[in-house]
Coordinates of C-alpha atoms and ligand atoms in Angstrom, one line a residue:
X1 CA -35.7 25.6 -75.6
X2 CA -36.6 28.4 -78.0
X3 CA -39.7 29.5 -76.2
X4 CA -37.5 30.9 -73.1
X5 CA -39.0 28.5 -71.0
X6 CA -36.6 25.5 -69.6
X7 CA -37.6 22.5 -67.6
X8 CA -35.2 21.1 -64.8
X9 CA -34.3 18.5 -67.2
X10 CA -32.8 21.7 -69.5
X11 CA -31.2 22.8 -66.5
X12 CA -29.8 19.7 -65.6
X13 CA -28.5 19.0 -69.3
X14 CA -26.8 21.6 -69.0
X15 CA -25.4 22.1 -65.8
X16 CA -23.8 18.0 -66.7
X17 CA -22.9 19.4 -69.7
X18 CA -20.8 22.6 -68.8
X19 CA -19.7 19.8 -65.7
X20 CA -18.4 17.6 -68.5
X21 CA -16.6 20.8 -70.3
X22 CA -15.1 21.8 -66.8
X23 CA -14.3 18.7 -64.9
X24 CA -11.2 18.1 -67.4
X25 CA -10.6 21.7 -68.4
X26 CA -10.4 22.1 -64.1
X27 CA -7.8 19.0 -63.9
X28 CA -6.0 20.0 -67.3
X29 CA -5.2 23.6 -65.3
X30 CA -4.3 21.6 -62.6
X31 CA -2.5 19.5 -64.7
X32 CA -1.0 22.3 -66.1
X33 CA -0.3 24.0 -62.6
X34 CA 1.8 20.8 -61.5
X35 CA 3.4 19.9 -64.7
X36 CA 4.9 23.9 -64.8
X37 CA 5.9 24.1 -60.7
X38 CA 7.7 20.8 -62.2
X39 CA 10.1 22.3 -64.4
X40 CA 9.9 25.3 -62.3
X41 CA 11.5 23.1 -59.6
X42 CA 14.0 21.1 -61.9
X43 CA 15.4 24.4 -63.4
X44 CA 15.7 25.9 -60.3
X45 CA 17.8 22.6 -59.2
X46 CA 19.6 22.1 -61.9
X47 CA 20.8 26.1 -61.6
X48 CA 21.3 25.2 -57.9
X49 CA 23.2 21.8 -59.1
X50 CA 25.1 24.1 -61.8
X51 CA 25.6 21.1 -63.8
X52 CA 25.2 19.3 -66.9
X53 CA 22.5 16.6 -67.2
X54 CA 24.5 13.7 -69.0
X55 CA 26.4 12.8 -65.4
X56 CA 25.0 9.5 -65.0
X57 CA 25.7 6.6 -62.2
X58 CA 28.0 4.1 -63.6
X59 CA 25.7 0.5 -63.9
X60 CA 25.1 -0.9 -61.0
X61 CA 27.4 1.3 -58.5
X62 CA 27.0 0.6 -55.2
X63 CA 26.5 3.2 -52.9
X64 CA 29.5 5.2 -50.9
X65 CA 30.3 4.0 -48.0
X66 CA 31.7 6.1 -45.4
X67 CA 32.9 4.9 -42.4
X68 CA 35.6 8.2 -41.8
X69 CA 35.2 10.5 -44.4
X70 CA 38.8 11.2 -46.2
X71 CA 38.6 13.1 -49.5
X72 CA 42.1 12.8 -51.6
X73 CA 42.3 14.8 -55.0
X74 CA 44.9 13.0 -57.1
X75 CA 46.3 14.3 -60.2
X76 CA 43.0 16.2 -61.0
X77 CA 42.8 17.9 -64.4
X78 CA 39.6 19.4 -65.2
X79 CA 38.1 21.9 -67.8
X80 CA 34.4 23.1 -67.9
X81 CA 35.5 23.5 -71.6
X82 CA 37.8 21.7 -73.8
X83 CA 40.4 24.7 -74.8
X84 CA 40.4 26.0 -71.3
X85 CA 41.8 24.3 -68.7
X86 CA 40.6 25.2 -65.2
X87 CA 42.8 22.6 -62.7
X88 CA 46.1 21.2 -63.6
X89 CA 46.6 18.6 -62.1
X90 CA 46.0 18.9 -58.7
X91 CA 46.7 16.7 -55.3
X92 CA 45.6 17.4 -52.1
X93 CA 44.1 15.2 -49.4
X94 CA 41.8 16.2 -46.1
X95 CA 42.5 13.1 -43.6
X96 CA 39.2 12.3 -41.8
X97 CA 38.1 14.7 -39.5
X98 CA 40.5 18.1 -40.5
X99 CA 40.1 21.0 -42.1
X100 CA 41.5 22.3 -45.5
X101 CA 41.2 26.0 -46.0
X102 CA 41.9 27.0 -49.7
X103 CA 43.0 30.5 -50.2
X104 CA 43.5 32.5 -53.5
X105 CA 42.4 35.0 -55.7
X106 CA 38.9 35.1 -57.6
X107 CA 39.1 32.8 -60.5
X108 CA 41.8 30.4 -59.0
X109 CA 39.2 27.2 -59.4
X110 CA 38.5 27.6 -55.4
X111 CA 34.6 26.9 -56.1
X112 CA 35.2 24.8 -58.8
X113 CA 36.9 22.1 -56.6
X114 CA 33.5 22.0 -54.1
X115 CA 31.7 21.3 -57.9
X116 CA 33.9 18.0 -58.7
X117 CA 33.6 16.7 -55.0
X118 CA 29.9 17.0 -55.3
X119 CA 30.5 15.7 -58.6
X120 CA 28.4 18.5 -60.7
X121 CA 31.4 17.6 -63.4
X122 CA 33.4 14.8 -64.2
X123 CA 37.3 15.7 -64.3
X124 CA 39.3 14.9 -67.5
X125 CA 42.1 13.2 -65.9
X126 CA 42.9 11.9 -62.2
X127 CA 41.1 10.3 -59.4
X128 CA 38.5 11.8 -56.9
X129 CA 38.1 8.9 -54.2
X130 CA 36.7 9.4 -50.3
X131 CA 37.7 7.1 -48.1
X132 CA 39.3 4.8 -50.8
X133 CA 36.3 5.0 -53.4
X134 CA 36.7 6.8 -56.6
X135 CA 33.1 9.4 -56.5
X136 CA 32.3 8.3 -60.3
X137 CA 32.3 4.6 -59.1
X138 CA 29.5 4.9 -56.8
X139 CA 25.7 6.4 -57.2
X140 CA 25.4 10.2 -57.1
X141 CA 23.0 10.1 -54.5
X142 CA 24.8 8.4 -52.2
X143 CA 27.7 11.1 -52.6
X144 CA 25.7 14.0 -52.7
X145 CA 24.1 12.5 -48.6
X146 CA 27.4 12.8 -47.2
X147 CA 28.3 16.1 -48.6
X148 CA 26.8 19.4 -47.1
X149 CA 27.9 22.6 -48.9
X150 CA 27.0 26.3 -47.8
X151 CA 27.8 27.6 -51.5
X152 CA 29.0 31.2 -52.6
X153 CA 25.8 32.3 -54.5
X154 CA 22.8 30.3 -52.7
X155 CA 19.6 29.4 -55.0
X156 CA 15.9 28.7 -52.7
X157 CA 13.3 27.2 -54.1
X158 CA 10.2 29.2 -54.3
X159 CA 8.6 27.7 -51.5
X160 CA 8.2 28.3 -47.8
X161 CA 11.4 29.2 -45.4
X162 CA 10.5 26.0 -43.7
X163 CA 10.5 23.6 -46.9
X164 CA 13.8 25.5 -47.9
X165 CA 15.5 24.8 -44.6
X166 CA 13.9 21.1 -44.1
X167 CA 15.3 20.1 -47.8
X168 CA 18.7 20.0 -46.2
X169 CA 17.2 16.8 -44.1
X170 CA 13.5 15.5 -45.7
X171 CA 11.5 14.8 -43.0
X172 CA 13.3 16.8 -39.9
X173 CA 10.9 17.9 -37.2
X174 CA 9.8 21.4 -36.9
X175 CA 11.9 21.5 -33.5
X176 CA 14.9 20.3 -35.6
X177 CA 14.3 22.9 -38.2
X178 CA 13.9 25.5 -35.9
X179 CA 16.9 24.9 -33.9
X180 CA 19.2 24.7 -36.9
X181 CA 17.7 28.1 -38.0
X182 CA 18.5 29.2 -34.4
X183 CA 22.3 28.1 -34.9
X184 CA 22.3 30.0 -38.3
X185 CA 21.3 33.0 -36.3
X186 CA 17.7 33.9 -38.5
X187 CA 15.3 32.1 -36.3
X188 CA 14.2 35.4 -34.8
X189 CA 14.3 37.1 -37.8
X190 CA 11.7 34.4 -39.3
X191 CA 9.6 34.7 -36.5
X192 CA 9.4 38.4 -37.4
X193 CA 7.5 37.7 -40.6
X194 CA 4.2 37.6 -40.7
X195 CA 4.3 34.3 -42.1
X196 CA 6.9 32.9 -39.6
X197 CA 8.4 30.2 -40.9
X198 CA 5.5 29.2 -44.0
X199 CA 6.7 32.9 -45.9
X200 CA 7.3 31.8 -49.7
X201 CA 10.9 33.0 -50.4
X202 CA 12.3 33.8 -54.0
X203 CA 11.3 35.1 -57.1
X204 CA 7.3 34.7 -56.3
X205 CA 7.5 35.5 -52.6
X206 CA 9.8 37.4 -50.3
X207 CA 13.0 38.6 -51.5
X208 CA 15.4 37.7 -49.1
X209 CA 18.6 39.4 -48.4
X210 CA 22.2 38.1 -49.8
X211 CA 23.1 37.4 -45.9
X212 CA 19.3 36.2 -44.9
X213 CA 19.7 33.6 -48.0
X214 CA 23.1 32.7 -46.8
X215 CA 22.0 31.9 -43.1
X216 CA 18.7 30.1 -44.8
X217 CA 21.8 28.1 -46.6
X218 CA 23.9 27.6 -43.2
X219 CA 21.0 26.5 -41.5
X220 CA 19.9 24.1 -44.2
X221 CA 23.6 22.3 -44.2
X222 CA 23.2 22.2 -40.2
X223 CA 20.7 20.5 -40.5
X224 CA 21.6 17.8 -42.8
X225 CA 24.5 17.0 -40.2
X226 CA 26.9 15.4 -43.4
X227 CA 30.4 13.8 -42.8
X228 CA 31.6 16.1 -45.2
X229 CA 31.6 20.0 -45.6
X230 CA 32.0 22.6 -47.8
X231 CA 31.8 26.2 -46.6
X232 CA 32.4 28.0 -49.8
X233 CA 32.6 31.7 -48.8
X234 CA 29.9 31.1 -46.3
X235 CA 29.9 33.8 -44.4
X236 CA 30.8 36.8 -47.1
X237 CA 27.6 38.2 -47.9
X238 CA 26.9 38.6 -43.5
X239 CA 28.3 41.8 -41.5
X240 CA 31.1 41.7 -39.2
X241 CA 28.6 41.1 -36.1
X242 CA 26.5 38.6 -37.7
X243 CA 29.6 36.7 -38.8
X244 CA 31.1 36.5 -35.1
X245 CA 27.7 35.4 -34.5
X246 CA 27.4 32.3 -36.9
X247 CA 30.9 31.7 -36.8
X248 CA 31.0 29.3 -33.1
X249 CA 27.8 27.6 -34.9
X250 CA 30.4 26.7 -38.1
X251 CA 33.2 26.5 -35.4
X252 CA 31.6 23.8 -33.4
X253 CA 30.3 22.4 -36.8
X254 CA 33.6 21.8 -38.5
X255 CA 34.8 20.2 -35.1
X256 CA 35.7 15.9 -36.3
X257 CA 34.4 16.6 -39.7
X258 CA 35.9 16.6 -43.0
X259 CA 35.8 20.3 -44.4
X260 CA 36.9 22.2 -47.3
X261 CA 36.7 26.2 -46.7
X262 CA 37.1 28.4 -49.2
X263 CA 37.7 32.1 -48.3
X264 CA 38.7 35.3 -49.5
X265 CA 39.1 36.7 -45.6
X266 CA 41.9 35.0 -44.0
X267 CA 41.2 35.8 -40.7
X268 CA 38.4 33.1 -41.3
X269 CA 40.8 30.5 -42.1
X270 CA 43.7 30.9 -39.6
X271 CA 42.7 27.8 -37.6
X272 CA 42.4 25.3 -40.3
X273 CA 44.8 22.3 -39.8
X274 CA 46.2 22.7 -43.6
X275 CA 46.1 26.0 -46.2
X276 CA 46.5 25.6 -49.7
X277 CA 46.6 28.6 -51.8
X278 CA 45.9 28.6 -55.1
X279 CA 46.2 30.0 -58.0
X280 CA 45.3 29.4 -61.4
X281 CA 44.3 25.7 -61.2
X282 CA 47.8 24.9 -59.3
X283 CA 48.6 24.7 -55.8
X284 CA 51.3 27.7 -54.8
X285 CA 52.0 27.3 -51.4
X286 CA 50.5 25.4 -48.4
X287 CA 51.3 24.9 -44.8
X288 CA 49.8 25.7 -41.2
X289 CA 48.6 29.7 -40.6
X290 CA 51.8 30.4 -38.7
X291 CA 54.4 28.4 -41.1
X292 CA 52.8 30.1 -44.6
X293 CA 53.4 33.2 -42.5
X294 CA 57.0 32.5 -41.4
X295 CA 57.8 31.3 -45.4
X296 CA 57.2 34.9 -46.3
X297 CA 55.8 34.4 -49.9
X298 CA 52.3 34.9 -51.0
X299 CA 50.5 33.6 -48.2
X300 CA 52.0 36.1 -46.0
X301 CA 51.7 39.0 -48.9
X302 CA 47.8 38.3 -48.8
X303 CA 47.9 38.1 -45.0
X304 CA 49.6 41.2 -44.7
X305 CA 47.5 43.2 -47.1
X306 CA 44.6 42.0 -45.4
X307 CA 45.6 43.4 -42.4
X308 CA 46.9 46.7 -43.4
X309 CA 42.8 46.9 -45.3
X310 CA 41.5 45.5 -41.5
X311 CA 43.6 48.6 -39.9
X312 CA 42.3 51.3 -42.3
X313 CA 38.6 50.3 -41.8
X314 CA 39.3 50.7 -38.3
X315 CA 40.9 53.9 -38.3
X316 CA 37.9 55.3 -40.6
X317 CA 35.8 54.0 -38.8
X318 CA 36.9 55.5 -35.2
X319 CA 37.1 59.4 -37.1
Ligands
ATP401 N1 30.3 26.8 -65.6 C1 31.4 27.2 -66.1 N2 31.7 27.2 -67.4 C2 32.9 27.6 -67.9 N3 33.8 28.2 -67.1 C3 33.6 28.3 -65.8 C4 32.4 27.8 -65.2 N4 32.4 28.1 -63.9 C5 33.6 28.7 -63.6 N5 34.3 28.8 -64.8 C6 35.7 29.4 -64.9 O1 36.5 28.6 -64.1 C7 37.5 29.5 -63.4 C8 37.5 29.1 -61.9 O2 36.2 29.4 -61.4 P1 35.8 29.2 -59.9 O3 34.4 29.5 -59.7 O4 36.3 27.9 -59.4 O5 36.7 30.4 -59.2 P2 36.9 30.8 -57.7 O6 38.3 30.5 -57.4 O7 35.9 30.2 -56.9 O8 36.7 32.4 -57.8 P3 35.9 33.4 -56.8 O9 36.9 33.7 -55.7 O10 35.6 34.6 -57.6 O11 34.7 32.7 -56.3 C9 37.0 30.9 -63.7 O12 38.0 31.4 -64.6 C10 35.7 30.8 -64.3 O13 35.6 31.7 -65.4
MG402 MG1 34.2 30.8 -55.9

């Protein structure tokens, strides 16, 4: 080979050679590619999960069954750490089919109650059970079907709009996806994209919004059409119009269906069947809209507050 002359045999030597140093350097990159979108994904999850890996199903639990869907808190004491506690000791039940609204100021353990019903953490002391079955006696995934939650700080994946939405239901037809994204009010604004609905959201693609992630989140839990909801603040991050907007979609959705809604704004929450409010891991008051109002306490402080803020706006608004 040193005369500067090759033969096709040189060539082909080393064109299988450099093949042969390529081939697996190629597959280790994609190798490498997969293995890193991997934990990519699992972080991602586990930040969207917020919880700690050592939850495991007890050996050989069934699956939950749920033929009505009643949650009933009993007792519940919980701390994320030891020397803190977070929920003393707390009872409250949401018959089949009503809606629970829990009220209180930031830090009560509002968000932390949608975390043990999704079971994210095990509580300390007490019983979790829906309809009759304790939630650590039966496999996580089979809990985690039944539940939907629109949470208060929503994590996508980085992937398309369409893979973030379908995730709420695997395997949901593009007319299914689209009409959930319709209810959620950003159909149209998808279609606006360049990319419609393949645009890669999050960190690597497009950064969406804190209200455009929060109707990608609505639209997901539509979709996935649980027994069981969580609207955690659902609506906080969207403006008044956009709100009124999603609001029948979350209206009609809440209609014969278990749901828990946490809120800051009471106006959102008048309707529920039951209010508890909360405060510091420990139920104040609770009763219907109209009879927290008439017991005058903190309920109807809030309420009142709330209103007087509603006015103002209004009046700065109109000069
Ligand atoms: N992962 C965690 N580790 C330790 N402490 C936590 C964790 N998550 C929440 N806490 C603490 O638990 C308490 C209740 O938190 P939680 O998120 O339930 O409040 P919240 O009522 O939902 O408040 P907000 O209205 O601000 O959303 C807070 O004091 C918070 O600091
Ligand atoms: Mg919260």
């Amino acid at each position: 080979m040193g005369t500067g002359r090759h033969s096709v045999g040189d060539v082909v030597l080393v064109s299988t050679f450099l093949m042969q140093l390529f081939r697996p350097l190629d597959i280790l990159g994609w190798v490498y590619r997969e293995i890193k979108q991997g934990l990519i994904d699992m972080d991602f999850l586990f930040t969207l999960l917020d919880r700690p890996l050592e939850i495991e199903d007890a050996p050989g639990a069934p699956d939950l069954a749920v033929p009505s869907g009643a949650v009933r808190l009993r007792d519940v004491v919980f701390a994320y750490e030891p020397r803190r506690t977070i929920l003393h000791g707390l009872s409250l039940e949401i018959p089949a089919g009503h809606t629970l609204a829990v009220v209180g100021h930031s830090g009560a353990g509002k968000s932390t109650l949608s975390r043990i019903l999704y079971r994210f953490y095990d509580i300390q002391s007490g019983s979790v059970t829906i309809d009759g079955q304790d939630i650590r006696a039966v496999t996580q995934e089979s809990l985690r079907k039944v539940i939907g939650i629109v949470p208060q700080d929503t994590v996508l994946f980085n992937d398309s709009i369409r893979y973030n939405i379908e995730y709420g239901r695997p395997g949901a037809s593009t007319a299914e996806i689209e009409q959930a994204a319709a209810r959620a009010q950003i159909h149209d604004f998808i279609l606006s994209l360049p990319d419609g609905y393949e645009t890669v959201v999050g960190e690597r693609g497009l950064k969406l919004s804190g209200g455009e992630k929060q109707r990608v989140a609505i639209a997901r839990t539509l979709l996935k059409d649980p027994p069981i909801l969580i609207l955690d603040e659902a609506t906080s991050a969207l403006d008044t119009r956009t709100e009124r907007e999603i609001q029948a979609a979350l209206d009609a959705a809440i209609i014969n269906r278990t749901t828990l809604i946490i809120a800051h704004r009471l106006s959102t929450v008048v309707n529920a069947d039951r209010i508890i409010v909360l405060h510091e891991g420990r139920i104040i008051e609770e009763g219907a809209h109209a009879e927290l109002l008439a017991r005058n306490g903190v309920y109807a402080d809030m309420w009142r507050q709330q209103q007087e803020a509603a006015l103002g706006e209004a009046f700065a608004a109109a000069n």
